[in-house]
Amino acid sequence: MTAITLRNVSKTYPGGVEAIKGVSLDIGDGEFLVLVGPSGCGKSTLLRMIAGLETITAGEISIGERVVNNLEPAERDIAMVFQNYALYPHMSVRQNLEYGLKNRRMARDEIARRVEKAAGILGIAELLARKPRQLSGGQRQRVAMGRAIVREPAAFLFDEPLSNLDAKLRVQMRAEIRHLQRSLGTTSVYVTHDQLEAMTLADRIVVLNGGVVEQVGTPMEVYERPASLFVASFIGSPAMNLVPLQQARERAAIAGLVNGSVPSGLSTDAVLGVRPEDMTVGENGAGADAVRFAFTVTAVEAVGAESYVHGNLQGGAGDIAVRMPGYHRLEPGTVLSAVTAPEKLHFFAGASGQRVDRAGAAQ
Amino acid sequence: MRTKRVVFRSLWLPYLLIAPQIAITAIFFLWPAGQAIYQSFLRQDAFGLRTEFVGLENFARLVNDPLYLKSFTTTLVFSALVAGISMGVALLLAVMADRVLRSALFYRTLLIWPYAVAPAVAGVLWFFLFNPTIGIAAYFLARLGYEWNHYASGTDAMALIVIAAAWRQVSYNFLFFLAGLQAIPGSLTEAAAMDAAGPFKRFWTIQLPLLSPTVFFLLVVNLVYAFFDTFGIVHATTRGGPGNDTAILVFEVWRDAFEGLDLGFSAAQSVVLMAIVIALTAIQFRYIERRVEY
Ligand SMILES: Nc1ncnc2c1ncn2[C@@H]1O[C@H](COP(=O)(O)OP(=O)(O)OP(=O)(O)O)[C@@H](O)[C@H]1O
Ligand SMILES: [Mg+2]
């Protein structure tokens, strides 16, 4: 049973960079938690603090029952998969897998049993005699995972393990990691800057920005109810449309916004958000309470099954993107209207960037 | 690595450009080397009045000369000690500097200084430090109960030139070791730390194996240095003595030529040394061409 708990954890690097500013998290036993955020937000730092590779400036980290602040990495019963795999280049795959077990003075037959088992699970049994340089990127990735699995640790830590693979392999390995983690049931913390990876892998996502937690939630919660402007713009691809509300209303770029569909007491600098995939071009399926956006087409991005229409809101009130199923050719300059249902709208206070809900909206 | 190809329009310009280099090599290396080989087949009387062709006789004398054979052993011991000590100390320093690196520019400057000191000066420096009457190092050794005297003791004399020679080489070795250690990704040692390897285990099982190409390269460089570049140190301090206890090969070459005035014999010794350096260099090139072996 391994839960990981972070209590007000902070990290200041020598030189004064405050990489982590008071993070608290409860990671459940067997949970797959994904830390996501833009480059430099402190994801690796936080993971390395859990691993014991960085000191903890303030706060407390516990793994299982133990506070691990002052424990060496080797004493924390965790295994880490590094972005560059960190395989020992002068050792064979088998030696790579055995290294941590031998250092722990495990019995020979137990080591052999674990290596065979891990090699079987990962399909690298034929590669055991090879050196890392004789492996493809995907195979190295598997060996790196193998090195973590043989340890049978209390928790796995992953730091962008897929970012060196090509797009297709990345999707495949993503599925494998997910499957593996489910079947082993080992608590895992996974760092990525790829929000798609976060959405598909996570039991829960932690969105990190500038060393602070913006939101913690299941992928669906984070997608459907982003807690802040930052999360709204970070999660979802293409990004959510964010429009200055007052300006759009004054310039008549938005129609159909009745008082009931807008939270009361919004400040004048409030921002309205709506996802491209929640909008439809034209009047198809528009309900009686539909909200309309008027815009001029500037470009069309066709990605095969669907197209993204980019445009300027009427009166220059902001940019907007709308998804259309199928392939479309629209001339720049075409004036269009897109509709959405009022419950698909998100509102954020301008100054703080915090989400503001409509009264009576479902929590 | 790919090098840029430059195409010269004129045919003779490239030759003109490398001419100075060729000239220097010819004047300072090829010509003396040729002279040495030529001389090694001749015998001159002590006054340089008569010269005769003696074939391989000089080499035959070498093989049968107990003094020369002793000098060979002395050189081997000396070179092994110099290479071993200078590399050992340099590696220790490099490992420590690697730990604190980011701020290591200071150490780097400090440690490169000895290399800028000419061998003879290095020799004299240590010569004074260990001078039995006025040397501070000899004084402290005496306080510790050791009577240091490199005029009387062959071991002390050997220790003196080994220290002087090794000291000068530490900085050079340090830079290579440090660069080699820096080239090992930090995540490797981190992964090893998570794999329950302590600092010593990490050094022996991860860092040192990955450093082996550097170790080999430096071994050859240091041997070549100890074999050939230490004349100044010996000449300025022990002059081969006491007895012949520190008469290494390069020193013998010089002594037989300029004190013994036996040019042919000295030339034959130079040719042997030349063969050794060529062999060492060849091994090095072979190895480096095969690239890092792990
Ligand atoms: N060793 C260090 N010394 C000083 N500052 C550091 C150090 N490592 C990281 N930082 C700083 O801490 C902040 C967080 O870095 P971190 O590596 O955790 O980011 P990240 O979220 O993992 O980014 P990326 O997605 O690019 O890997 C950055 O501002 C970075 O410059
Ligand atoms: Mg990172």
XYZ file of C-alpha atoms and ligand atoms in Angstrom:
689
model
C 0.000 0.000 0.000
C 1.816 3.087 -1.132
C 0.293 6.495 -1.044
C 2.555 9.491 -1.623
C 1.832 12.673 0.274
C 3.277 16.127 -0.309
C 2.734 18.769 2.361
C 3.536 22.377 1.436
C 6.593 21.332 -0.472
C 8.907 24.094 -1.697
C 12.173 24.173 -3.551
C 14.544 27.082 -3.927
C 17.639 26.336 -5.957
C 20.972 27.736 -4.865
C 21.052 31.020 -6.712
C 17.520 31.870 -5.702
C 15.280 30.290 -8.346
C 12.028 29.380 -6.603
C 11.085 26.343 -8.659
C 8.323 24.951 -6.408
C 6.192 27.178 -4.226
C 4.211 25.284 -1.621
C 2.732 22.250 -3.350
C 0.435 19.859 -1.495
C -0.768 16.637 -3.096
C -2.270 13.330 -2.036
C -1.419 10.544 -4.431
C -3.489 7.441 -3.757
C -2.250 3.873 -3.664
C -2.039 2.526 -7.206
C -2.973 5.863 -8.704
C -1.504 7.111 -11.988
C -0.897 10.802 -11.422
C 0.328 12.980 -14.272
C 2.123 16.273 -13.673
C 1.642 18.516 -16.654
C 2.622 22.086 -17.400
C 4.700 24.241 -19.686
C 8.480 24.082 -19.865
C 10.158 25.394 -16.733
C 7.090 25.140 -14.501
C 8.883 22.839 -12.079
C 7.575 19.383 -13.056
C 10.977 17.721 -13.139
C 11.997 19.486 -9.966
C 8.958 18.170 -8.117
C 9.490 14.633 -9.420
C 13.170 14.705 -8.535
C 12.283 15.850 -5.030
C 10.064 12.803 -4.642
C 12.908 10.683 -6.016
C 15.427 12.169 -3.610
C 17.608 13.648 -6.338
C 16.884 17.197 -5.170
C 16.807 18.394 -1.595
C 13.543 19.691 -0.164
C 13.772 23.329 0.908
C 10.570 23.289 2.932
C 7.631 20.993 3.542
C 7.367 17.260 3.842
C 7.167 14.320 1.471
C 6.046 10.897 2.631
C 6.004 7.670 0.699
C 3.844 5.027 2.342
C 4.045 5.658 6.054
C 7.550 7.125 6.015
C 8.611 10.745 5.800
C 11.394 10.566 3.210
C 12.815 14.098 3.383
C 16.163 12.880 4.659
C 16.327 9.478 2.978
C 18.728 8.680 0.137
C 17.127 7.883 -3.243
C 18.045 4.216 -2.798
C 16.212 4.059 0.530
C 12.918 5.369 -0.801
C 11.847 2.187 -2.579
C 11.029 3.952 -5.822
C 12.207 3.524 -9.397
C 12.573 6.238 -12.000
C 12.476 6.219 -15.782
C 14.554 9.063 -17.185
C 13.873 11.079 -20.315
C 17.176 10.007 -21.899
C 16.689 6.500 -20.404
C 20.051 6.722 -18.571
C 20.939 3.137 -19.503
C 24.477 2.156 -18.508
C 26.157 2.145 -21.938
C 28.925 -0.294 -21.060
C 26.589 -2.937 -19.681
C 24.391 -5.412 -21.542
C 20.630 -5.129 -21.204
C 20.674 -7.986 -18.701
C 23.379 -6.274 -16.634
C 21.390 -3.052 -16.771
C 18.375 -4.827 -15.342
C 20.421 -6.693 -12.726
C 22.483 -3.770 -11.489
C 20.039 -2.410 -8.904
C 19.175 -5.886 -7.641
C 22.798 -6.957 -7.267
C 23.598 -3.772 -5.380
C 20.803 -4.748 -3.018
C 22.408 -8.178 -2.560
C 19.397 -10.065 -3.793
C 19.733 -13.840 -4.274
C 20.905 -14.891 -7.743
C 17.911 -17.034 -8.614
C 15.528 -14.293 -7.536
C 17.377 -11.818 -9.763
C 17.193 -14.217 -12.694
C 13.500 -14.824 -12.084
C 12.688 -11.105 -11.998
C 14.746 -10.321 -15.090
C 13.070 -13.110 -17.073
C 9.665 -11.965 -15.929
C 10.245 -8.302 -16.783
C 11.825 -9.218 -20.116
C 8.769 -11.350 -20.880
C 6.310 -8.594 -20.002
C 8.153 -6.037 -22.113
C 9.064 -8.343 -24.994
C 12.803 -7.741 -24.711
C 13.870 -11.307 -23.962
C 15.899 -11.587 -27.185
C 17.710 -8.321 -26.451
C 19.199 -9.265 -23.091
C 22.709 -9.841 -24.440
C 22.860 -6.549 -26.369
C 24.418 -3.264 -25.387
C 22.152 -0.183 -25.261
C 23.763 1.320 -28.354
C 22.609 -1.713 -30.336
C 18.960 -0.938 -29.568
C 16.376 1.268 -31.249
C 14.831 4.156 -29.336
C 11.702 2.168 -28.553
C 13.718 -0.810 -27.329
C 15.818 1.417 -25.086
C 12.631 2.821 -23.684
C 11.464 -0.699 -22.847
C 14.752 -1.551 -21.181
C 14.489 1.615 -19.099
C 11.010 0.493 -18.023
C 12.367 -2.987 -17.371
C 14.983 -1.585 -15.046
C 12.184 0.029 -13.050
C 9.923 -3.043 -13.085
C 12.509 -5.595 -11.864
C 12.927 -3.581 -8.725
C 9.219 -4.133 -7.874
C 9.251 -0.740 -6.153
C 6.553 0.963 -4.164
C 6.234 3.663 -6.829
C 7.299 4.509 -10.372
C 8.442 7.964 -11.348
C 8.556 8.926 -15.023
C 10.165 12.091 -16.387
C 8.953 12.614 -19.961
C 9.840 9.046 -20.882
C 8.316 9.224 -24.363
C 9.564 12.564 -25.586
C 12.490 11.054 -27.523
C 10.278 8.736 -29.584
C 8.587 9.409 -32.897
C 4.888 10.232 -32.869
C 3.625 6.770 -33.783
C 5.806 4.917 -31.300
C 4.842 7.427 -28.670
C 1.168 6.537 -29.026
C 1.985 2.835 -28.854
C 4.252 3.131 -25.817
C 1.709 5.351 -24.119
C -0.845 2.564 -24.345
C 1.703 0.049 -23.089
C 2.678 2.138 -20.092
C -0.966 2.589 -19.205
C -1.649 -1.127 -19.499
C 1.466 -2.041 -17.541
C 0.722 0.355 -14.731
C -2.854 -0.952 -14.487
C -1.780 -4.572 -14.351
C 1.022 -3.983 -11.826
C -1.092 -1.589 -9.779
C 1.983 0.416 -8.772
C 1.530 4.029 -7.710
C 3.001 6.197 -10.466
C 3.887 9.830 -10.969
C 4.401 10.792 -14.577
C 5.758 14.093 -15.855
C 4.962 15.411 -19.311
C 4.445 18.705 -21.065
C 2.183 17.010 -23.601
C -1.408 17.556 -22.555
C -2.623 14.750 -24.828
C -0.340 12.315 -23.003
C -1.660 13.659 -19.718
C -5.304 13.235 -20.789
C -4.874 9.667 -22.021
C -2.670 8.297 -19.224
C -3.847 9.913 -16.045
C -6.191 8.846 -13.321
C -5.750 12.408 -12.154
C -3.945 15.342 -13.677
C -2.022 18.001 -11.798
C -1.616 21.168 -13.824
C 1.476 23.010 -12.656
C 2.345 26.588 -13.546
C 5.242 28.620 -12.226
C 5.813 26.226 -9.345
C 2.225 26.259 -8.074
C -0.647 23.829 -8.628
C -3.324 25.362 -10.840
C -5.717 22.441 -10.709
C -5.926 18.795 -9.670
C -8.600 16.581 -11.159
C -9.529 13.728 -13.439
C -8.839 14.401 -17.105
C -12.538 15.056 -17.702
C -12.844 17.479 -14.796
C -9.850 19.411 -15.975
C -11.167 19.481 -19.508
C -14.766 20.325 -18.706
C -14.249 22.693 -15.793
C -10.807 24.282 -16.054
C -10.166 26.076 -12.774
C -8.287 28.985 -14.298
C -7.487 30.793 -17.515
C -4.131 29.045 -17.534
C -5.630 25.561 -17.378
C -8.228 26.525 -19.973
C -5.561 27.579 -22.423
C -3.236 24.683 -21.621
C -5.592 21.698 -21.737
C -7.313 20.928 -25.030
C -6.018 20.999 -28.565
C -6.520 23.321 -30.328
C -6.701 25.602 -27.339
C -9.924 27.002 -25.974
C -11.031 30.320 -27.498
C -10.633 33.067 -24.937
C -12.425 36.320 -25.657
C -12.618 39.532 -23.604
C -16.291 39.441 -22.704
C -17.212 43.094 -22.504
C -15.447 44.045 -25.717
C -17.109 41.195 -27.629
C -20.546 42.241 -26.401
C -20.036 45.932 -27.159
C -18.950 45.181 -30.700
C -21.853 42.787 -31.199
C -19.537 39.882 -31.932
C -21.638 37.754 -29.589
C -25.377 37.480 -29.730
C -27.840 35.597 -27.586
C -26.037 36.012 -24.286
C -28.909 36.431 -21.830
C -28.310 37.379 -18.227
C -29.094 33.862 -16.994
C -26.273 32.331 -18.989
C -23.642 34.732 -17.639
C -22.487 34.597 -13.991
C -23.576 37.607 -12.018
C -21.061 40.074 -10.687
C -18.448 39.551 -13.390
C -15.826 42.254 -13.515
C -15.407 44.293 -16.690
C -12.197 42.514 -17.608
C -13.791 39.038 -17.450
C -12.864 36.531 -20.128
C -15.227 34.180 -21.908
C -13.973 30.796 -23.037
C -15.414 28.325 -25.491
C -13.781 25.282 -27.050
C -13.555 25.057 -30.846
C -15.115 21.594 -30.699
C -18.128 22.900 -28.774
C -19.116 25.243 -31.611
C -20.924 24.610 -34.892
C -20.781 26.739 -38.004
C -24.260 27.734 -39.237
C -27.553 27.128 -37.526
C -27.580 23.333 -37.489
C -28.890 22.045 -34.189
C -28.959 25.460 -32.599
C -31.307 25.523 -29.624
C -33.564 28.394 -28.708
C -31.040 29.676 -26.184
C -28.039 29.317 -28.551
C -25.205 31.835 -28.316
C -23.924 33.176 -31.645
C -20.484 34.356 -32.636
C -20.019 36.439 -35.769
C -16.603 36.295 -37.390
C -14.630 36.690 -40.609
C -12.616 33.712 -41.851
C -8.853 34.231 -41.960
C -7.612 30.684 -42.564
C -8.719 27.069 -42.677
C -6.675 24.188 -41.305
C -7.752 20.830 -42.707
C -6.496 17.849 -40.768
C -8.410 15.164 -42.649
C -11.474 14.127 -40.692
C -12.106 17.688 -39.632
C -11.179 21.264 -40.357
C -10.442 24.164 -38.067
C -11.708 27.507 -39.223
C -9.792 30.448 -37.821
C -11.273 33.907 -37.881
C -11.540 37.408 -36.446
C -14.541 38.192 -34.316
C -16.706 40.978 -35.590
C -15.342 44.407 -34.768
C -11.887 43.022 -34.024
C -13.023 41.736 -30.648
C -10.590 38.829 -30.726
C -9.566 35.641 -32.531
C -11.615 32.504 -32.721
C -11.275 28.946 -33.978
C -14.204 26.643 -34.769
C -14.123 22.956 -35.582
C -16.055 21.686 -38.606
C -16.398 18.007 -39.387
C -15.107 16.997 -42.809
C -13.084 18.911 -45.329
C -13.965 22.511 -46.137
C -12.625 25.204 -48.358
C -13.580 28.667 -47.281
C -12.222 31.841 -48.802
C -10.586 34.214 -46.340
C -12.966 37.110 -45.844
C -16.084 34.971 -45.749
C -18.359 36.127 -42.941
C -19.719 33.272 -40.833
C -21.642 32.653 -37.674
C -21.009 29.859 -35.170
C -23.327 28.705 -32.422
C -22.880 27.022 -29.094
C -25.023 26.066 -26.137
C -24.760 28.370 -23.096
C -23.626 25.533 -20.818
C -20.514 25.176 -22.989
C -19.334 28.648 -22.043
C -16.633 29.201 -19.421
C -16.050 32.445 -17.554
C -12.920 33.655 -15.836
C -12.254 36.698 -13.700
C -9.779 38.828 -15.602
C -7.407 39.854 -12.835
C -7.023 36.554 -10.963
C -7.764 34.310 -13.939
C -9.971 32.183 -11.676
C -13.030 30.369 -12.993
C -16.390 31.948 -12.186
C -19.438 29.697 -12.279
C -22.977 30.665 -13.075
C -25.315 30.528 -10.130
C -26.960 27.103 -10.033
C -24.554 25.594 -12.548
C -23.788 21.934 -11.903
C -20.730 21.522 -9.743
C 32.854 14.276 -37.683
C 32.744 15.948 -41.047
C 35.327 18.436 -42.058
C 34.704 21.207 -44.462
C 36.342 20.794 -47.822
C 37.955 23.825 -49.248
C 38.711 23.819 -52.933
C 41.723 25.846 -54.028
C 41.736 27.162 -57.517
C 45.458 27.446 -57.678
C 47.508 24.245 -57.596
C 50.508 25.526 -55.694
C 48.758 27.670 -53.072
C 47.843 24.756 -50.770
C 51.416 23.528 -50.876
C 52.687 26.983 -50.135
C 50.374 27.195 -47.147
C 51.570 23.954 -45.588
C 55.200 24.626 -46.533
C 56.204 26.243 -43.196
C 54.826 23.277 -41.278
C 56.621 20.858 -43.586
C 59.816 22.871 -43.275
C 59.699 22.832 -39.497
C 59.010 19.103 -39.425
C 61.831 18.523 -41.879
C 64.395 20.690 -40.100
C 63.605 19.753 -36.535
C 62.415 16.209 -36.905
C 63.088 14.455 -40.200
C 66.641 15.716 -40.648
C 67.798 14.930 -37.085
C 66.009 11.588 -37.231
C 67.789 10.764 -40.467
C 71.070 11.914 -38.943
C 70.509 9.719 -35.911
C 69.832 6.663 -38.032
C 72.857 7.426 -40.188
C 75.094 8.025 -37.169
C 73.965 4.856 -35.479
C 75.778 2.869 -38.153
C 79.045 4.786 -37.682
C 81.805 4.966 -35.146
C 83.829 8.099 -34.482
C 86.920 8.334 -32.374
C 86.766 10.657 -29.395
C 88.356 13.536 -31.278
C 86.024 13.270 -34.268
C 88.965 12.751 -36.578
C 88.095 9.376 -37.978
C 84.710 7.892 -38.792
C 84.086 4.356 -39.948
C 81.027 2.367 -40.924
C 80.367 -0.359 -38.387
C 76.967 -1.714 -39.412
C 74.855 -2.872 -36.464
C 77.724 -2.940 -34.051
C 76.418 -0.007 -31.997
C 73.146 -1.831 -31.509
C 74.974 -5.025 -30.563
C 76.852 -3.061 -27.923
C 73.578 -1.689 -26.600
C 72.039 -5.094 -26.084
C 75.122 -6.294 -24.242
C 75.711 -3.181 -22.155
C 74.565 -3.832 -18.555
C 74.453 -0.085 -17.901
C 72.096 0.448 -20.809
C 69.883 -2.432 -19.753
C 69.792 -1.012 -16.242
C 68.829 2.351 -17.680
C 66.004 0.604 -19.497
C 64.665 -0.850 -16.268
C 65.101 2.479 -14.507
C 63.099 4.178 -17.260
C 60.332 1.614 -17.070
C 60.048 2.006 -13.301
C 60.252 5.774 -13.596
C 57.625 5.984 -16.353
C 55.238 3.632 -14.593
C 55.525 5.668 -11.403
C 55.123 9.015 -13.181
C 52.122 7.842 -15.215
C 50.561 6.092 -12.228
C 51.009 8.913 -9.756
C 50.176 11.806 -12.055
C 47.066 10.055 -13.376
C 45.983 8.866 -9.953
C 46.271 12.292 -8.379
C 44.655 13.959 -11.390
C 41.725 11.528 -11.339
C 41.159 12.094 -7.646
C 41.170 15.854 -8.141
C 38.941 15.603 -11.206
C 36.354 13.496 -9.372
C 36.270 16.031 -6.569
C 36.070 18.967 -8.958
C 33.355 17.239 -10.967
C 31.221 17.145 -7.813
C 31.371 20.870 -7.190
C 31.678 21.702 -10.811
C 29.696 24.695 -11.935
C 32.160 26.775 -9.886
C 35.254 24.866 -10.964
C 36.722 27.473 -13.256
C 38.840 28.518 -10.319
C 40.309 25.035 -9.851
C 40.892 24.700 -13.560
C 43.031 27.827 -13.690
C 44.863 26.822 -10.573
C 45.563 23.342 -11.785
C 46.785 24.269 -15.235
C 49.629 26.350 -13.807
C 52.117 23.522 -13.244
C 51.812 22.615 -16.897
C 53.065 26.024 -17.878
C 56.300 25.416 -15.971
C 59.246 24.208 -18.033
C 60.589 20.784 -17.052
C 63.939 22.147 -15.940
C 62.265 24.768 -13.766
C 59.969 22.120 -12.289
C 63.038 20.048 -11.565
C 64.890 22.886 -9.870
C 61.820 23.832 -7.853
C 61.533 20.371 -6.362
C 65.303 20.109 -6.156
C 65.343 23.052 -3.770
C 62.338 21.864 -1.816
C 64.090 18.564 -1.212
C 67.615 19.886 -0.826
C 69.023 17.953 2.179
C 70.576 21.099 3.724
C 68.187 23.933 2.858
C 65.027 22.288 1.472
C 61.814 22.763 3.395
C 60.403 19.391 2.321
C 63.592 17.644 3.407
C 63.390 19.541 6.694
C 59.871 18.311 7.391
C 60.816 14.781 6.426
C 63.691 14.992 8.884
C 61.277 16.146 11.594
C 59.213 13.075 10.791
C 62.299 10.976 11.288
C 63.257 10.394 7.674
C 66.756 11.421 6.606
C 66.171 12.612 3.061
C 69.239 12.621 0.871
C 68.919 12.200 -2.840
C 72.689 12.566 -3.246
C 73.291 9.341 -1.392
C 70.082 7.353 -1.731
C 69.029 6.055 -5.151
C 65.467 5.637 -3.891
C 65.298 9.241 -2.713
C 66.713 10.444 -6.005
C 64.171 8.416 -7.950
C 61.380 9.713 -5.711
C 62.541 13.258 -6.364
C 62.441 13.042 -10.144
C 59.184 11.066 -10.065
C 57.539 13.773 -7.943
C 58.916 16.565 -10.093
C 57.856 14.845 -13.315
C 54.444 13.696 -12.067
C 53.610 17.074 -10.546
C 54.041 18.779 -13.869
C 51.752 16.305 -15.598
C 48.898 16.360 -13.081
C 47.298 19.487 -14.510
C 47.192 18.124 -18.020
C 45.699 14.823 -16.896
C 43.242 16.632 -14.674
C 41.783 18.589 -17.566
C 41.226 15.458 -19.615
C 39.735 13.533 -16.718
C 37.489 16.423 -15.819
C 36.285 16.772 -19.397
C 35.707 13.022 -19.511
C 33.724 13.034 -16.271
C 31.700 16.015 -17.406
C 30.773 14.181 -20.571
C 29.087 11.415 -18.571
C 25.406 12.393 -18.306
C 24.357 13.214 -14.760
C 21.308 10.994 -15.142
C 23.598 7.928 -15.284
C 24.985 8.534 -11.833
C 21.500 9.450 -10.637
C 20.102 6.209 -12.004
C 22.931 4.351 -10.272
C 22.170 6.153 -7.024
C 18.564 4.982 -7.258
C 19.932 1.517 -8.027
C 21.487 1.561 -4.556
C 25.085 2.155 -5.633
C 27.041 4.294 -3.174
C 29.586 6.889 -4.326
C 32.475 4.401 -4.489
C 30.439 1.762 -6.259
C 29.265 4.380 -8.739
C 32.813 5.424 -9.410
C 34.115 1.887 -9.988
C 31.164 0.488 -11.893
C 29.898 3.490 -13.866
C 32.296 6.417 -14.102
C 35.622 4.630 -14.409
C 34.486 2.167 -17.122
C 33.045 5.065 -19.104
C 36.289 6.946 -18.627
C 38.439 4.082 -19.914
C 39.109 5.661 -23.337
C 40.454 8.750 -21.557
C 42.530 6.587 -19.234
C 44.087 4.793 -22.164
C 44.808 7.970 -24.061
C 46.432 9.590 -21.046
C 48.432 6.473 -20.304
C 50.112 6.701 -23.692
C 50.613 10.459 -23.416
C 52.135 10.144 -19.950
C 54.416 7.299 -20.926
C 55.662 9.282 -23.892
C 56.177 12.235 -21.577
C 58.072 10.203 -18.974
C 60.195 8.546 -21.634
C 61.150 11.622 -23.583
C 60.170 14.881 -22.003
C 61.832 14.478 -18.621
C 65.411 15.069 -19.633
C 65.301 18.590 -18.243
C 64.171 17.386 -14.841
C 66.912 14.764 -14.543
C 69.548 17.065 -15.936
C 68.653 19.866 -13.534
C 68.447 17.696 -10.417
C 70.094 14.318 -10.081
C 72.147 14.146 -13.302
C 71.508 10.429 -13.377
C 72.944 9.806 -9.962
C 73.677 8.633 -7.435
C 75.559 6.006 -9.360
C 73.295 5.389 -12.293
C 70.141 5.075 -10.260
C 68.210 7.796 -12.080
C 69.890 7.589 -15.473
C 66.828 7.210 -17.649
C 67.176 6.526 -21.382
C 66.943 10.112 -22.658
C 69.549 11.127 -20.147
C 71.864 8.320 -21.292
C 71.495 9.480 -24.885
C 72.667 12.925 -23.906
C 75.429 11.751 -21.617
C 76.918 9.270 -24.074
C 76.917 11.909 -26.792
C 78.089 14.998 -24.926
C 80.071 13.596 -22.039
C 81.120 10.247 -23.453
C 81.515 11.711 -26.954
C 80.410 8.356 -28.290
C 78.144 9.677 -31.026
C 77.404 6.398 -32.781
C 76.421 4.694 -29.544
C 74.236 7.629 -28.533
C 72.616 7.683 -31.972
C 71.769 3.996 -31.704
C 70.023 4.769 -28.398
C 68.069 7.582 -30.034
C 66.932 5.216 -32.738
C 65.648 2.782 -30.106
C 63.779 5.623 -28.372
C 62.381 6.740 -31.704
C 61.107 3.210 -32.332
C 59.409 3.224 -28.922
C 57.641 6.535 -29.491
C 56.520 5.467 -32.946
C 55.172 2.212 -31.511
C 53.294 4.022 -28.724
C 51.830 6.513 -31.164
C 50.792 3.757 -33.535
C 48.982 1.909 -30.738
C 47.235 5.106 -29.799
C 46.096 5.837 -33.346
C 44.823 2.302 -33.825
C 42.848 2.558 -30.636
C 41.439 5.994 -31.233
C 40.348 5.051 -34.726
C 38.326 2.202 -33.343
C 36.582 4.732 -31.153
C 35.158 4.305 -27.688
C 34.882 0.634 -26.901
C 31.848 -0.113 -24.772
N 19.891 22.831 -10.937
C 19.187 23.966 -11.035
N 19.676 25.124 -10.544
C 18.972 26.266 -10.621
N 17.762 26.362 -11.212
C 17.232 25.253 -11.738
C 17.911 24.002 -11.688
N 17.132 23.072 -12.299
C 16.033 23.721 -12.701
N 16.073 25.029 -12.370
C 15.020 26.039 -12.616
O 13.853 25.616 -11.960
C 12.713 25.832 -12.760
C 11.958 24.542 -12.972
O 12.760 23.644 -13.722
P 12.286 22.187 -14.097
O 13.433 21.489 -14.703
O 11.653 21.553 -12.937
O 11.195 22.477 -15.211
P 10.297 21.474 -16.047
O 8.886 21.789 -15.709
O 10.742 20.085 -15.841
O 10.572 21.939 -17.534
P 10.759 21.072 -18.856
O 9.389 20.745 -19.359
O 11.454 22.022 -19.768
O 11.569 19.876 -18.505
C 13.224 26.473 -14.049
O 13.051 27.850 -13.928
C 14.676 26.113 -14.070
O 15.418 27.114 -14.714
Mg 11.744 18.605 -17.095
